[in-house]
Short mmCIF file of C-alpha atoms and ligand atoms in Angstrom, two decimals:
data_model
loop_
_atom_site.label_atom_id
_atom_site.label_comp_id
_atom_site.label_asym_id
_atom_site.label_seq_id
_atom_site.Cartn_x
_atom_site.Cartn_y
_atom_site.Cartn_z
CA UNK L 109 43.05 12.96 33.90
CA UNK L 110 41.89 9.37 34.35
CA UNK L 111 38.65 10.30 32.71
CA UNK L 112 40.47 11.61 29.68
CA UNK L 113 42.51 8.41 29.34
CA UNK L 114 39.33 6.37 29.63
CA UNK L 115 37.66 8.41 26.96
CA UNK L 116 40.71 8.10 24.74
CA UNK L 117 40.75 4.33 25.22
CA UNK L 118 37.07 4.13 24.46
CA UNK L 119 37.65 6.09 21.29
CA UNK L 120 40.51 3.79 20.25
CA UNK L 121 38.34 0.73 20.94
CA UNK L 122 35.50 2.18 18.94
CA UNK L 123 37.80 2.82 15.98
CA UNK L 124 39.27 -0.70 16.22
CA UNK L 125 35.83 -2.26 16.33
CA UNK L 126 34.71 -0.16 13.41
CA UNK L 127 37.76 -1.20 11.38
CA UNK L 128 37.39 -4.89 12.11
CA UNK L 129 33.65 -4.77 11.51
CA UNK L 130 34.50 -3.25 8.13
CA UNK L 131 36.77 -6.15 7.35
CA UNK L 132 33.96 -8.67 7.53
CA UNK L 133 32.08 -6.72 4.86
CA UNK L 134 32.74 -8.04 1.35
CA UNK L 135 35.21 -6.01 -0.63
CA UNK L 136 34.41 -4.87 -4.12
CA UNK L 137 36.30 -6.06 -7.17
CA UNK L 138 35.80 -3.62 -10.03
CA UNK L 139 36.19 -5.22 -13.44
CA UNK L 140 36.49 -3.04 -16.52
CA UNK L 141 35.43 -4.42 -19.87
CA UNK L 142 34.07 -3.48 -23.27
CA UNK L 143 30.78 -5.33 -23.36
CA UNK L 144 30.40 -5.50 -27.13
CA UNK L 145 32.46 -8.61 -27.62
CA UNK L 146 30.27 -11.73 -27.48
CA UNK L 147 30.66 -14.40 -26.19
CA UNK L 148 33.31 -12.94 -23.84
CA UNK L 149 31.23 -9.96 -22.75
CA UNK L 150 27.96 -8.49 -23.85
CA UNK L 151 24.81 -6.93 -22.50
CA UNK L 152 22.10 -9.59 -22.22
CA UNK L 153 18.39 -9.24 -22.93
CA UNK L 154 17.76 -8.06 -19.37
CA UNK L 155 20.35 -5.31 -19.65
CA UNK L 156 22.84 -7.14 -17.42
CA UNK L 157 26.43 -8.03 -18.24
CA UNK L 158 27.03 -11.61 -19.37
CA UNK L 159 29.68 -13.72 -21.06
CA UNK L 160 32.75 -15.81 -20.36
CA UNK L 161 34.83 -13.00 -18.81
CA UNK L 162 31.99 -11.80 -16.61
CA UNK L 163 31.40 -15.33 -15.29
CA UNK L 164 35.09 -16.04 -14.73
CA UNK L 165 35.47 -12.73 -12.86
CA UNK L 166 32.38 -13.52 -10.79
CA UNK L 167 33.82 -16.92 -9.84
CA UNK L 168 37.24 -15.42 -8.98
CA UNK L 169 35.60 -12.68 -6.88
CA UNK L 170 33.54 -15.29 -5.04
CA UNK L 171 36.67 -17.29 -4.21
CA UNK L 172 38.34 -14.15 -2.89
CA UNK L 173 35.30 -13.21 -0.81
CA UNK L 174 34.66 -10.16 -2.95
CA UNK L 175 31.67 -8.83 -4.85
CA UNK L 176 32.01 -8.07 -8.55
CA UNK L 177 31.11 -4.74 -10.12
CA UNK L 178 31.36 -4.45 -13.91
CA UNK L 179 32.26 -1.14 -15.58
CA UNK L 180 31.65 -0.91 -19.31
CA UNK L 181 34.05 1.33 -21.24
CA UNK L 182 35.83 1.73 -24.56
CA UNK L 183 38.33 -1.04 -25.17
CA UNK L 184 41.16 1.43 -25.72
CA UNK L 185 40.60 3.04 -22.29
CA UNK L 186 40.95 -0.18 -20.32
CA UNK L 187 44.70 -0.17 -19.73
CA UNK L 188 44.72 3.46 -18.58
CA UNK L 189 41.86 2.62 -16.21
CA UNK L 190 43.91 -0.27 -14.78
CA UNK L 191 46.96 1.96 -14.38
CA UNK L 192 45.02 4.76 -12.69
CA UNK L 193 43.31 2.31 -10.33
CA UNK L 194 39.79 3.29 -11.40
CA UNK L 195 39.27 -0.43 -12.07
CA UNK L 196 40.97 -3.35 -10.27
CA UNK L 197 41.15 -5.62 -13.27
CA UNK L 198 40.39 -5.58 -16.98
CA UNK L 199 38.84 -8.72 -18.44
CA UNK L 200 37.94 -8.13 -22.04
CA UNK L 201 39.12 -11.01 -24.19
CA UNK L 202 42.37 -9.14 -23.85
CA UNK L 203 45.41 -10.57 -25.58
CA UNK L 204 48.70 -10.76 -23.72
CA UNK L 205 51.30 -8.75 -25.66
CA UNK L 206 54.81 -7.57 -24.79
CA UNK L 207 53.78 -4.00 -25.50
CA UNK L 208 50.89 -4.15 -23.00
CA UNK L 209 53.15 -5.85 -20.44
CA UNK L 210 55.10 -2.60 -20.26
CA UNK L 211 52.11 -0.87 -18.66
CA UNK L 212 50.26 -3.66 -16.77
CA UNK L 213 50.75 -7.15 -15.38
CA UNK L 214 48.79 -10.04 -16.85
CA UNK L 215 47.27 -12.90 -14.90
CA UNK L 216 47.74 -16.48 -16.05
CA UNK L 217 45.86 -17.04 -19.28
CA UNK L 218 42.38 -18.54 -19.25
CA UNK L 219 41.48 -18.76 -22.96
CA UNK L 220 42.94 -18.55 -26.45
CA UNK L 221 41.82 -16.58 -29.46
CA UNK L 222 42.57 -16.34 -33.16
CA UNK L 223 42.57 -13.16 -35.22
CA UNK L 224 40.34 -14.04 -38.12
CA UNK L 225 39.23 -12.28 -41.27
CA UNK L 226 35.59 -11.58 -42.14
CA UNK L 227 34.73 -10.78 -45.77
CA UNK L 228 31.63 -10.48 -47.91
CA UNK L 229 30.52 -13.60 -49.74
CA UNK L 230 32.43 -13.85 -53.04
CA UNK L 231 35.18 -11.45 -51.96
CA UNK L 232 38.52 -11.54 -53.80
CA UNK L 233 40.18 -11.77 -50.38
CA UNK L 234 40.82 -15.49 -49.81
CA UNK L 235 43.90 -15.56 -47.60
CA UNK L 236 45.95 -13.29 -45.34
CA UNK L 237 48.18 -12.42 -48.33
CA UNK L 238 45.22 -10.82 -50.12
CA UNK L 239 44.85 -8.15 -47.41
CA UNK L 240 47.57 -6.03 -49.03
CA UNK L 241 46.15 -2.74 -50.31
CA UNK L 242 42.63 -3.55 -49.04
CA UNK L 243 40.59 -1.41 -46.64
CA UNK L 244 40.64 -3.26 -43.34
CA UNK L 245 38.13 -2.58 -40.54
CA UNK L 246 39.22 -3.16 -36.94
CA UNK L 247 38.19 -2.31 -33.40
CA UNK L 248 40.40 0.57 -32.19
CA UNK L 249 43.27 -0.42 -29.93
CA UNK L 250 42.92 -4.16 -30.41
CA UNK L 251 45.65 -6.51 -31.52
CA UNK L 252 43.88 -6.78 -34.89
CA UNK L 253 44.33 -3.00 -35.18
CA UNK L 254 48.01 -3.15 -34.16
CA UNK L 255 48.95 -6.07 -36.44
CA UNK L 256 47.14 -4.69 -39.49
CA UNK L 257 48.62 -1.23 -38.97
CA UNK L 258 52.10 -2.78 -38.75
CA UNK L 259 51.62 -5.14 -41.70
CA UNK L 260 49.50 -3.09 -44.13
CA UNK L 261 49.95 0.55 -43.09
CA UNK L 262 47.76 2.90 -41.10
CA UNK L 263 46.25 4.37 -44.28
CA UNK L 264 44.63 1.00 -45.02
CA UNK L 265 43.20 0.44 -41.56
CA UNK L 266 39.90 1.96 -40.50
CA UNK L 267 39.24 1.97 -36.74
CA UNK L 268 35.79 1.51 -35.20
CA UNK L 269 34.77 1.80 -31.55
CA UNK L 270 33.54 -1.79 -31.48
CA UNK L 271 33.44 -4.94 -33.57
CA UNK L 272 29.81 -4.73 -34.57
CA UNK L 273 30.32 -1.22 -36.04
CA UNK L 274 33.28 -2.58 -38.03
CA UNK L 275 31.15 -5.47 -39.28
CA UNK L 276 28.31 -3.09 -40.20
CA UNK L 277 30.82 -1.05 -42.25
CA UNK L 278 31.84 -4.25 -44.05
CA UNK L 279 28.23 -5.10 -44.78
CA UNK L 280 27.63 -1.71 -46.39
CA UNK L 281 30.89 -1.68 -48.34
CA UNK L 282 32.91 0.93 -46.41
CA UNK L 283 35.69 -1.61 -45.77
CA UNK L 284 36.74 -4.77 -47.63
CA UNK L 285 37.21 -6.96 -44.59
CA UNK L 286 37.27 -6.98 -40.80
CA UNK L 287 40.06 -8.45 -38.70
CA UNK L 288 38.77 -9.54 -35.30
CA UNK L 289 38.91 -12.39 -32.78
CA UNK L 290 37.32 -15.61 -34.01
CA UNK L 291 34.52 -16.09 -31.47
CA UNK L 292 33.13 -12.54 -31.74
CA UNK L 293 33.56 -12.91 -35.52
CA UNK L 294 31.28 -15.97 -35.45
CA UNK L 295 28.66 -14.19 -33.43
CA UNK L 296 28.70 -11.06 -35.65
CA UNK L 297 28.52 -13.15 -38.84
CA UNK L 298 25.70 -15.31 -37.50
CA UNK L 299 23.27 -12.43 -37.97
CA UNK L 300 24.36 -11.61 -41.52
CA UNK L 301 24.32 -14.30 -44.22
CA UNK L 302 26.25 -12.10 -46.70
CA UNK L 303 29.37 -12.39 -44.56
CA UNK L 304 31.83 -15.26 -44.15
CA UNK L 305 34.88 -15.95 -42.00
CA UNK L 306 37.93 -17.07 -43.96
CA UNK L 307 39.41 -20.39 -42.97
CA UNK L 308 42.74 -18.80 -42.12
CA UNK L 309 44.52 -17.72 -38.94
CA UNK L 310 46.03 -14.25 -39.01
CA UNK L 311 47.38 -14.64 -35.44
CA UNK L 312 46.95 -16.95 -32.43
CA UNK L 313 46.74 -15.37 -29.00
CA UNK L 314 46.29 -15.90 -25.26
CA UNK L 315 43.71 -14.00 -23.23
CA UNK L 316 44.39 -12.88 -19.66
CA UNK L 317 43.29 -10.34 -17.07
CA UNK L 318 45.22 -7.08 -16.78
CA UNK L 319 46.09 -5.82 -13.28
CA UNK L 320 47.98 -2.73 -12.10
CA UNK L 321 51.71 -3.40 -11.80
CA UNK L 322 51.80 -2.31 -8.15
CA UNK L 323 48.92 -4.63 -7.14
CA UNK L 324 51.09 -7.72 -6.91
CA UNK L 325 49.18 -9.13 -3.93
CA UNK L 326 45.89 -8.92 -5.83
CA UNK L 327 47.57 -10.49 -8.88
CA UNK L 328 48.75 -13.45 -6.76
CA UNK L 329 45.30 -13.90 -5.23
CA UNK L 330 43.65 -13.62 -8.62
CA UNK L 331 45.99 -16.26 -10.06
CA UNK L 332 45.45 -18.61 -7.11
CA UNK L 333 41.69 -18.39 -7.51
CA UNK L 334 41.97 -18.79 -11.29
CA UNK L 335 44.17 -21.87 -10.86
CA UNK L 336 41.60 -23.49 -8.58
CA UNK L 337 38.84 -22.66 -11.04
CA UNK L 338 40.83 -24.22 -13.87
CA UNK L 339 41.60 -27.34 -11.82
CA UNK L 340 38.00 -27.81 -10.73
CA UNK L 341 36.84 -27.62 -14.36
CA UNK L 342 34.84 -24.44 -13.69
CA UNK L 343 36.68 -22.37 -16.32
CA UNK L 344 36.09 -25.02 -18.96
CA UNK L 345 32.45 -25.28 -17.94
CA UNK L 346 31.99 -21.51 -18.37
CA UNK L 347 33.74 -21.50 -21.76
CA UNK L 348 31.73 -24.50 -22.97
CA UNK L 349 28.50 -22.83 -21.89
CA UNK L 350 29.12 -19.97 -24.34
CA UNK L 351 31.14 -21.77 -27.01
CA UNK L 352 29.55 -25.01 -28.14
CA UNK L 353 32.04 -27.75 -27.22
CA UNK L 354 33.43 -29.42 -30.31
N1 LIG O 662 41.90 -9.82 -28.26
C1 LIG O 662 41.92 -8.52 -28.82
C2 LIG O 662 42.86 -7.62 -28.05
O1 LIG O 662 43.22 -7.89 -26.97
C3 LIG O 662 40.55 -7.89 -28.90
C4 LIG O 662 39.83 -7.74 -27.60
C5 LIG O 662 38.60 -6.85 -27.69
N2 LIG O 662 37.80 -7.00 -26.53
C6 LIG O 662 36.65 -6.36 -26.28
N3 LIG O 662 36.01 -6.62 -25.17
N4 LIG O 662 36.17 -5.52 -27.12
O2 LIG O 662 43.27 -6.61 -28.48
#
């Protein structure tokens, strides 16, 4: 009998040790993104993930004693992935909206964006008001998509899987303009001198990380780390590295 108790105790000890040993191992933080949105996220020349969101997530993970894994997916699958728990957090230049808040929680914001309009040089579209009745290219599931669908009707909005496909469609005349966030707009236009960004703001937005509603503890930790990174100037440093400080 004694022997059995001893063995049982040994087993319990072994399990405890195993569990606590496990705790010292770094936990993984899985970030979902759509890495076709420079300078927030993109695939660099070495095939790795780079950009503002990737660096902010790396810094947050480091503060939380976690290692970062990046999963690239379609932008319009990100919120479902957060909800199902297949990713811990979505960082994707994602705008905080009331509609999205119904399905996920957002962290504190770390950057701002502007929905801007890209047209071909010499286009008749000069301001937001000229979008009426025009064919508008957008990235599917983005705020640009939602606003244009609401304001100009679904029949006038053509969805693309990413911004560069939308911009390519503008370059070859399939759409009359593209509505997309200002920084990616700049980077897409930089490689095509036939395209210009109108000096007009269709919408101003805040970017934040999306986290599963039930993961409130992770949300708190994420926000604490983000706050420290903002206060230490690290967030600004990362943003300035990718967006030339004005
Ligand atoms: N800010 C816009 C939105 O939240 C566009 C974000 C697109 N991001 C991306 N990684 N493709 O809807």
